[in-house]
XYZ file of C-alpha atoms in Angstrom:
617
model
C 0.000 0.000 0.000
C 1.655 3.246 -1.117
C 1.156 6.607 0.514
C -1.739 7.678 -1.689
C -3.530 4.345 -1.148
C -3.007 4.826 2.590
C -4.451 8.346 2.448
C -7.382 7.121 0.402
C -8.207 4.557 3.080
C -8.007 6.898 6.079
C -11.690 7.366 6.622
C -14.227 6.688 3.875
C 30.297 14.500 -11.203
C 34.718 14.875 -11.932
C 36.938 16.758 -9.469
C 34.958 19.896 -8.875
C 35.601 21.585 -5.564
C 33.799 19.484 -2.965
C 31.550 18.061 -5.640
C 29.087 16.485 -3.230
C 28.711 19.845 -1.536
C 28.055 21.453 -4.920
C 25.138 19.081 -5.395
C 23.830 19.659 -1.911
C 22.928 23.322 -1.941
C 22.110 26.239 -4.217
C 25.301 28.103 -5.002
C 25.871 31.607 -3.803
C 26.755 32.858 -7.250
C 26.700 31.684 -10.827
C 27.881 34.778 -12.601
C 27.147 33.624 -16.130
C 23.575 32.647 -15.287
C 20.886 35.296 -15.466
C 18.891 36.057 -12.314
C 15.274 34.918 -12.335
C 13.818 38.345 -11.638
C 14.732 39.619 -15.114
C 11.081 40.224 -16.053
C 8.199 41.994 -14.277
C 6.642 39.754 -11.654
C 3.152 40.545 -12.927
C 4.183 38.766 -16.142
C 5.050 35.540 -14.308
C 2.322 33.053 -15.126
C 1.142 29.775 -13.645
C 1.460 27.336 -16.570
C -1.727 25.387 -15.885
C -4.114 26.262 -13.066
C -5.564 22.755 -13.147
C -2.148 21.418 -12.107
C -0.709 24.260 -10.006
C -3.210 26.238 -7.903
C -2.941 29.915 -7.120
C -2.136 30.663 -3.483
C 0.107 32.831 -1.335
C 2.570 32.073 1.441
C 0.834 31.235 4.695
C -2.615 30.676 3.201
C -4.700 27.522 3.606
C -6.790 28.543 0.584
C -6.232 28.057 -3.130
C -7.861 28.903 -6.441
C -7.745 26.189 -9.067
C -10.036 24.786 -11.753
C -13.113 22.662 -11.075
C -14.915 21.470 -14.210
C -13.533 24.472 -16.071
C -14.550 27.024 -13.438
C -12.392 28.994 -11.022
C -12.795 27.246 -7.674
C -11.815 28.290 -4.154
C -10.758 25.356 -1.985
C -9.273 24.788 1.437
C -6.258 22.549 1.939
C -6.975 21.983 5.615
C -7.182 18.247 6.074
C -9.597 18.845 8.937
C -11.959 19.953 6.156
C -11.437 17.074 3.769
C -13.654 14.051 3.267
C -10.670 11.757 2.541
C -12.421 10.080 -0.367
C -9.695 9.830 -2.976
C -11.008 10.118 -6.509
C -8.925 9.497 -9.612
C -10.470 12.596 -11.218
C -10.014 15.086 -8.432
C -7.887 16.256 -5.519
C -8.557 15.964 -1.838
C -8.610 19.713 -1.284
C -12.159 20.602 -0.279
C -14.236 22.819 -2.555
C -15.751 25.879 -0.867
C -17.233 27.760 -3.819
C -16.875 28.394 -7.534
C -16.510 31.865 -9.074
C -18.625 32.367 -12.194
C -18.816 35.387 -14.508
C -22.389 36.563 -15.201
C -23.567 38.587 -18.204
C -27.214 39.326 -18.985
C -28.176 37.200 -16.000
C -26.483 34.067 -17.340
C -23.138 32.352 -16.923
C -20.721 33.774 -19.483
C -18.136 31.384 -20.925
C -14.800 32.866 -19.933
C -11.111 32.275 -20.407
C -9.348 31.656 -17.100
C -5.675 32.538 -16.762
C -3.435 32.886 -13.744
C -0.360 34.870 -12.939
C 1.581 34.186 -9.776
C -0.158 37.171 -8.184
C -3.823 36.778 -9.276
C -6.395 34.802 -11.282
C -8.358 36.390 -14.126
C -11.607 35.459 -15.870
C -12.128 37.248 -19.204
C -14.853 37.382 -21.847
C -14.823 40.205 -24.375
C -14.621 43.497 -22.491
C -15.708 41.816 -19.247
C -13.287 40.592 -16.600
C -13.134 39.268 -13.062
C -9.882 39.407 -11.092
C -9.372 37.255 -7.995
C -6.443 38.145 -5.754
C -5.498 37.282 -2.176
C -5.594 40.377 -0.010
C -4.334 38.228 2.872
C -4.091 34.533 3.661
C -7.795 34.234 4.551
C -9.342 36.773 2.178
C -9.912 37.058 -1.550
C -10.600 40.397 -3.215
C -12.803 39.942 -6.292
C -12.961 42.845 -8.761
C -15.378 42.733 -11.715
C -15.701 44.979 -14.757
C -18.734 45.042 -17.082
C -20.180 41.856 -15.602
C -21.631 40.275 -12.504
C -20.269 37.500 -10.293
C -21.909 34.339 -8.986
C -20.394 32.512 -6.033
C -21.708 28.941 -6.222
C -21.465 27.503 -2.725
C -20.322 23.881 -2.676
C -22.262 23.064 0.503
C -25.532 24.500 1.836
C -24.782 26.890 4.699
C -25.741 25.668 8.155
C -26.842 29.237 8.676
C -26.587 32.459 6.723
C -27.166 35.986 7.982
C -27.451 39.112 5.846
C -25.977 41.910 7.908
C -26.790 44.508 5.238
C -27.696 44.595 1.573
C -23.978 44.246 0.769
C -22.781 41.881 3.505
C -23.355 38.230 4.418
C -22.075 35.927 7.138
C -22.428 32.164 6.771
C -20.997 28.889 7.976
C -20.916 25.384 6.559
C -19.832 22.036 7.935
C -21.787 19.751 5.615
C -18.752 17.878 4.253
C -16.572 17.841 7.310
C -15.443 14.582 8.838
C -13.176 16.048 11.492
C -13.389 18.950 13.931
C -13.492 21.961 11.643
C -15.939 24.146 9.789
C -15.548 27.212 7.614
C -16.970 30.657 8.277
C -17.605 32.839 5.230
C -17.782 36.614 5.485
C -18.718 38.549 2.348
C -18.636 42.315 1.827
C -19.258 44.220 -1.401
C -19.473 47.800 -2.588
C -22.843 46.979 -4.204
C -25.805 44.835 -3.135
C -25.399 41.075 -2.779
C -28.242 38.657 -3.458
C -28.487 35.220 -1.834
C -30.397 32.572 -3.790
C -30.949 29.197 -2.105
C -30.914 25.997 -4.110
C -34.200 25.248 -5.822
C -35.674 23.023 -8.502
C -33.132 22.628 -11.287
C -30.433 24.629 -9.454
C -28.608 22.291 -7.041
C -26.469 24.909 -5.328
C -26.862 28.069 -3.275
C -25.497 31.230 -4.857
C -24.454 34.692 -3.780
C -24.617 37.160 -6.661
C -22.986 40.526 -7.224
C -25.098 41.986 -10.030
C -23.610 43.253 -13.279
C -22.167 46.769 -13.259
C -19.340 48.711 -14.854
C -17.057 48.109 -11.853
C -17.586 46.496 -8.490
C -15.599 44.772 -5.791
C -16.226 42.284 -3.038
C -14.214 40.442 -0.420
C -14.730 36.843 0.631
C -13.083 35.873 3.898
C -12.844 32.158 4.751
C -11.749 31.238 8.273
C -12.074 28.384 10.756
C -12.825 30.784 13.590
C -15.701 33.129 14.305
C -14.867 36.794 13.988
C -16.291 40.168 13.065
C -14.147 41.174 10.095
C -13.757 44.678 8.814
C -16.314 45.800 6.257
C -13.638 47.833 4.504
C -12.868 46.661 0.977
C -9.153 47.125 0.243
C -7.919 49.126 -2.707
C -7.204 46.794 -5.644
C -4.127 48.719 -6.770
C -2.595 48.577 -3.303
C -3.287 44.838 -3.013
C -1.710 44.216 -6.427
C 1.337 46.243 -5.459
C 1.749 44.349 -2.196
C 1.426 40.948 -3.891
C 3.864 41.922 -6.656
C 6.395 43.319 -4.184
C 6.267 40.112 -2.128
C 6.632 37.977 -5.237
C 9.498 40.086 -6.559
C 11.358 39.815 -3.252
C 10.866 36.034 -3.229
C 11.982 35.581 -6.837
C 15.180 37.519 -6.163
C 16.226 34.727 -3.801
C 15.747 31.879 -6.271
C 18.818 29.692 -6.919
C 20.637 30.382 -10.174
C 19.933 27.995 -13.029
C 21.015 27.705 -16.677
C 19.020 29.901 -19.069
C 17.080 27.026 -20.630
C 15.606 26.085 -17.249
C 14.543 29.548 -16.125
C 10.800 29.340 -16.928
C 10.493 26.051 -15.027
C 12.665 27.357 -12.185
C 10.323 30.319 -11.737
C 7.426 27.913 -11.317
C 9.410 25.680 -8.955
C 10.423 28.609 -6.794
C 6.871 29.990 -6.819
C 5.743 26.665 -5.337
C 8.059 27.142 -2.371
C 6.238 30.365 -1.570
C 2.690 29.415 -2.551
C 2.738 26.047 -0.759
C 3.643 27.500 2.624
C 0.946 27.415 5.303
C 0.902 29.303 8.575
C 1.071 27.388 11.884
C -2.213 25.675 12.680
C -3.243 22.539 14.505
C -0.459 19.965 14.548
C 1.736 22.130 12.309
C 3.489 24.412 14.776
C 5.839 26.101 12.292
C 5.558 27.857 8.948
C 5.453 24.706 6.831
C 5.881 23.956 3.142
C 3.272 21.363 2.188
C 4.087 18.731 -0.392
C 1.186 20.018 -2.482
C -1.876 22.218 -2.216
C -3.805 19.765 -4.345
C -3.929 16.081 -3.448
C -0.901 15.507 -1.223
C -1.682 18.410 1.097
C 0.449 17.198 4.004
C 4.155 17.126 4.809
C 6.042 13.822 4.751
C 9.127 12.965 6.730
C 12.251 12.930 4.498
C 10.537 14.919 1.717
C 10.656 17.833 4.164
C 14.429 17.358 4.460
C 14.950 17.778 0.709
C 12.680 20.833 0.782
C 14.926 22.255 3.496
C 18.003 21.786 1.292
C 16.328 23.718 -1.524
C 15.340 26.560 0.828
C 18.333 27.035 3.078
C 20.345 29.470 0.959
C 17.330 31.748 0.526
C 15.770 31.416 3.980
C 17.767 29.449 6.587
C 15.147 29.879 9.320
C 12.374 28.522 7.089
C 14.614 25.630 6.039
C 15.312 24.572 9.630
C 11.610 24.883 10.422
C 10.957 22.191 7.810
C 13.026 19.781 9.912
C 11.443 20.882 13.162
C 7.879 20.557 11.897
C 8.423 16.765 11.981
C 10.877 16.647 14.907
C 8.346 18.570 17.033
C 6.247 15.403 17.174
C 8.834 12.792 18.121
C 7.285 10.170 20.363
C 8.827 9.249 23.712
C 10.181 6.002 22.238
C 12.138 7.978 19.621
C 10.066 7.245 16.528
C 9.228 10.116 14.184
C 5.902 10.498 12.390
C 5.568 9.561 8.751
C 3.384 12.539 7.852
C 1.674 15.522 9.451
C -1.203 17.801 8.531
C -3.142 20.353 10.522
C -5.301 17.564 11.984
C -3.240 14.357 11.711
C 0.022 12.970 13.025
C 0.627 9.640 11.303
C 2.851 7.244 13.271
C 1.835 4.051 11.481
C 4.849 4.368 9.185
C 8.084 6.328 9.246
C 10.883 7.171 6.816
C 14.641 6.492 6.481
C 17.069 8.114 8.950
C 18.212 10.948 6.673
C 18.225 13.610 9.366
C 21.848 13.987 10.440
C 22.985 13.738 6.795
C 20.576 16.578 5.981
C 21.790 18.686 8.897
C 25.387 18.480 7.687
C 24.290 19.758 4.282
C 22.295 22.624 5.795
C 25.104 23.976 7.956
C 27.296 25.601 5.252
C 24.425 27.904 4.233
C 23.289 28.580 7.814
C 24.729 31.612 9.647
C 27.558 30.360 11.859
C 26.088 32.203 14.832
C 23.038 29.923 14.643
C 24.866 26.582 14.371
C 25.049 25.703 18.039
C 21.406 26.502 18.767
C 20.204 24.432 15.818
C 22.478 21.501 16.625
C 21.549 21.443 20.296
C 17.877 21.338 19.314
C 18.068 18.555 16.725
C 20.957 16.369 17.940
C 19.193 14.561 20.832
C 16.111 13.951 18.684
C 18.112 12.488 15.802
C 20.037 10.315 18.270
C 16.790 8.927 19.702
C 15.478 8.119 16.215
C 18.739 6.384 15.288
C 18.628 4.332 18.471
C 14.976 3.445 17.824
C 15.924 1.664 14.595
C 18.296 -0.646 16.447
C 16.066 -1.180 19.469
C 12.830 -1.875 17.549
C 13.818 -2.906 14.032
C 16.912 -5.113 14.440
C 14.633 -8.088 13.938
C 17.408 -10.609 13.201
C 19.707 -9.395 15.972
C 22.572 -8.938 13.517
C 22.943 -5.173 13.930
C 21.205 -4.387 10.622
C 17.644 -3.049 11.055
C 14.711 -3.875 8.773
C 11.825 -2.103 7.102
C 8.463 -3.373 8.328
C 6.830 -2.320 5.048
C 7.606 -0.375 1.904
C 6.209 2.913 3.186
C 8.987 3.030 5.803
C 11.578 3.223 3.028
C 9.942 6.122 1.191
C 9.784 3.827 -1.880
C 6.343 2.523 -0.977
C 5.827 -0.301 -3.483
C 9.411 -0.803 -4.714
C 9.965 -4.318 -6.026
C 12.002 -5.372 -2.986
C 8.672 -5.238 -1.133
C 6.803 -7.301 -3.727
C 7.112 -10.455 -1.635
C 7.042 -10.857 2.111
C 7.693 -8.134 4.680
C 9.746 -7.227 6.723
C 12.728 -6.535 4.454
C 16.392 -6.051 5.287
C 17.821 -3.793 2.585
C 21.239 -2.230 1.867
C 19.784 1.259 1.453
C 18.652 1.372 5.104
C 22.071 0.196 6.251
C 23.689 2.906 4.116
C 21.448 5.575 5.617
C 22.325 4.423 9.134
C 26.040 4.575 8.268
C 25.627 8.110 6.931
C 23.550 9.016 9.981
C 26.255 7.742 12.352
C 28.959 9.604 10.434
C 27.010 12.868 10.569
C 26.131 12.385 14.247
C 29.852 12.039 14.977
C 30.457 15.379 13.259
C 27.605 17.032 15.147
C 28.860 15.651 18.466
C 32.304 17.054 17.660
C 30.803 20.445 16.841
C 29.041 20.375 20.223
C 32.292 19.421 22.009
C 30.939 15.988 22.967
C 34.204 14.219 22.257
C 33.373 10.862 23.824
C 30.061 10.647 21.993
C 31.761 11.505 18.710
C 34.229 8.657 19.217
C 31.391 6.206 19.900
C 29.564 7.301 16.763
C 32.698 6.810 14.644
C 33.150 3.308 16.048
C 29.475 2.570 15.386
C 29.888 3.802 11.801
C 32.883 1.511 11.193
C 31.028 -1.468 12.623
C 27.965 -0.804 10.464
C 30.095 -0.424 7.344
C 31.716 -3.810 7.920
C 28.359 -5.510 8.507
C 26.919 -3.812 5.431
C 29.663 -5.101 3.104
C 29.470 -8.607 4.499
C 25.692 -8.913 4.332
C 24.295 -7.426 1.136
C 26.663 -8.227 -1.723
C 27.129 -11.498 -3.584
C 29.412 -11.539 -6.635
C 29.259 -7.744 -6.649
C 25.459 -7.733 -7.003
C 23.127 -6.024 -4.515
C 20.818 -8.348 -2.576
C 18.173 -7.915 0.068
C 16.451 -10.233 2.520
C 12.765 -10.842 3.139
C 11.926 -12.282 6.540
C 9.796 -15.426 6.492
C 8.649 -17.806 9.241
C 11.372 -20.189 8.058
C 14.026 -17.479 8.265
C 15.478 -14.763 6.021
C 15.458 -15.356 2.265
C 18.070 -13.747 0.015
C 16.902 -12.094 -3.221
C 18.720 -10.293 -5.999
C 17.456 -6.746 -6.449
C 16.047 -5.175 -9.605
C 15.103 -1.943 -7.798
C 16.994 1.347 -7.905
C 16.639 1.531 -4.118
C 19.628 -0.787 -3.685
C 21.796 1.766 -5.554
C 21.353 4.318 -2.749
C 24.596 3.061 -1.082
C 26.456 5.061 -3.760
C 26.082 7.881 -1.222
C 28.851 6.158 0.749
C 31.283 7.161 -1.991
C 34.847 5.934 -1.516
C 33.887 3.883 1.544
C 32.026 1.546 -0.796
C 34.000 -1.483 -1.983
C 35.379 -0.641 -5.485
C 33.834 -3.734 -7.097
C 30.423 -2.873 -5.677
C 30.831 0.725 -6.752
C 31.678 -0.293 -10.317
C 28.668 -2.620 -10.552
C 26.239 0.018 -9.301
C 27.638 2.595 -11.723
C 27.429 0.086 -14.585
C 23.747 -0.599 -13.882
C 22.986 3.121 -13.879
C 24.498 3.540 -17.345
C 22.771 0.448 -18.791
C 19.533 1.132 -20.781
C 18.316 -2.364 -19.871
C 18.636 -1.457 -16.202
C 18.123 2.080 -14.908
C 19.430 4.428 -17.625
C 16.284 5.964 -19.165
C 15.368 9.018 -21.272
C 13.698 10.829 -18.346
C 16.374 10.009 -15.745
C 17.110 6.968 -13.578
C 14.183 4.525 -13.636
C 13.200 3.178 -10.227
C 12.930 -0.404 -11.512
C 15.204 -2.127 -14.021
C 13.605 -1.599 -17.422
C 14.113 -5.262 -18.326
C 12.470 -6.447 -15.102
C 9.105 -8.244 -15.325
C 7.987 -6.007 -12.455
C 8.671 -2.798 -14.414
C 5.565 -0.661 -14.992
C 5.605 2.733 -16.788
C 3.044 4.053 -14.297
C 4.000 1.741 -11.439
C 4.752 4.356 -8.764
C 8.145 3.080 -7.450
C 8.376 0.248 -9.988
C 9.614 2.198 -12.970
C 8.786 5.917 -12.966
C 11.458 8.560 -12.415
C 11.149 10.479 -9.140
C 12.886 13.671 -8.128
C 14.173 12.488 -4.766
C 15.666 9.244 -6.099
C 17.294 11.147 -8.975
C 18.821 13.687 -6.611
C 20.153 11.005 -4.270
C 21.565 8.876 -7.101
C 23.269 11.894 -8.702
C 24.692 12.910 -5.322
C 25.992 9.376 -4.840
C 27.575 9.308 -8.300
C 29.400 12.542 -7.548
C 30.600 11.079 -4.244
C 32.013 8.193 -6.285
C 33.724 10.498 -8.794
C 31.244 9.714 -11.598
C 30.407 13.327 -12.399
C 29.734 12.819 -16.111
C 27.080 10.163 -15.527
C 25.560 12.254 -12.737
C 25.415 15.223 -15.082
C 23.731 13.164 -17.802
C 21.068 11.763 -15.482
C 20.461 15.142 -13.848
C 20.084 16.795 -17.245
C 17.582 14.191 -18.420
C 15.474 14.606 -15.308
C 15.611 18.413 -15.365
C 14.696 18.559 -19.056
C 11.736 16.280 -18.319
C 10.554 18.623 -15.555
C 11.057 21.696 -17.732
C 9.102 20.246 -20.663
C 6.187 19.245 -18.448
C 6.298 22.425 -16.363
C 3.895 21.213 -13.678
C 6.254 19.361 -11.285
C 4.427 16.079 -11.221
C 4.775 13.450 -8.528
C 6.757 11.245 -10.916
C 7.395 10.699 -14.636
C 7.229 7.837 -17.111
C 10.891 6.857 -17.455
C 10.639 6.350 -21.233
C 8.275 9.113 -22.382
C 8.688 11.703 -19.625
C 4.918 11.943 -19.233
C 3.928 13.409 -15.861
C 1.982 11.146 -13.500
C -0.151 11.384 -10.355
C -0.290 14.632 -8.385
C 1.151 17.934 -9.613
C 2.594 21.117 -8.178
C 4.770 19.028 -5.863
C 7.540 20.600 -3.797
C 9.389 17.316 -3.527
C 9.864 17.381 -7.319
C 10.472 21.126 -7.469
C 13.131 20.890 -4.737
C 15.146 18.256 -6.580
C 14.828 20.186 -9.842
C 16.174 23.357 -8.204
C 19.042 21.538 -6.491
C 20.071 19.752 -9.677
C 19.696 22.706 -12.074
C 21.669 24.883 -9.700
C 24.419 22.261 -9.708
C 24.259 22.086 -13.513
C 24.669 25.875 -13.628
C 28.198 25.481 -12.232
C 29.191 23.960 -15.590
C 28.026 27.151 -17.359
C 30.315 29.509 -15.458
């Protein structure tokens, strides 16, 4: 069961200077690469509103398309029915915005910039722009506006001829409901559902110009009846967007349009602290995957740290905040859920070491003192709870724990003992030794280094036969050895020169072999000649951003910069052609698959294109 099936069931490169470091973080300067703010921010468009919603940093609301109409939705999971549908996202629909001319719906063209959404038909237009994280300003010219409410209000009160207050909790499975507050500069008309019209509407009648605000909150309040000035709101949005775009990592010219979209996502997909999310958090998506997953958040932090170190460290803490007393970390968090049923690989200390170079030195000690004991407890948890064979090499209880939910190594019996987990624990121990040293905990650092050496020896002895990667599935009769056809067992490339040369050569060979993992869109997650390979098989074939980034980082650690550059280029070109930062891509055709507007794809694209920009200097 992969992560989207789980959610659906909830209720209802060469010798560059420090080459691995170059792959880890956006560079401070790439002088031959143009900055991304070389065009007016109001000209920056969202490629496809059906794939990438309009939103602003801190907001729990989005505008996207619903059956061809502009639709306002909430991404609060406390407001979601959890019924996954192949044709639609989980984000809950609040209302649709419809242009009205001559009393009827007017077919309109809907376009979106990164600062507003526009409906247009002839000389008529409707602009929708966030005046703050809870409020939309709607400005209409030469037309009227219908708001089609998705759910009948539990109550509605007309405070004046131009103001309504309402609330709805019809679709809510959890503890939340939404309060709507509407104010206009002209009369508003409420029309309840009736025969032939299955929805309630609030209408702002046609006029030469008119404005209204719609405020959507989860708390009762008496909002201001003042309607903000449209020009001032536009200026504020554009100034914020311009400031954000100025901090985008440098990328080669050919990737700039896609990089603008990727960097926009890191602003638009932020939500303010609420419920279980105690920090400003970058969600994985504001469409279907509107949560934050452990280990995806770490890659997001790497993409953010040069531009906003505090926000980057908050991405780690948003998961670490919820460590259980036994040391385990949650798999995923939303405003209303903390999911402990699964977890993810121990990537934390490795991530911390990559964040530090771009973090102000004056903040190092405070950050390390906060995260070190939590990472230690998680590392110890793996050995206390998951060393199922007692051989010092922990196991995954199911595929979700690996982050590669349905990878082919999990096609048989669980639990599974896999070389990638051992490699992550080695890297974790190495990084914990460095952190302990930085905190002047000399004895602890020595113990971590000894632990690392012991793990490395066990790793080499256990998982390799004739230079080929193997894994073990645990059965009632004992562990069974299997040869791997999954890219997951190439993750040990991250060990670099510590990896036995014969093993290193075999892993590199498989990554350059078109019958194995070398594919037009990047490294396939399942050998292309494998009977388990599926073009749309989630982790059994498609190219993912996080696996591509990790494999390229590992290749650079092993001195294979040219192959890393080739694979990175193929993946980045795939992302740039598609433009919507899909969850994963068909390895052969590059076709985008599953959810879209995903930070965990955008993050890897930004990290890799920034690294590729160093070859253009």
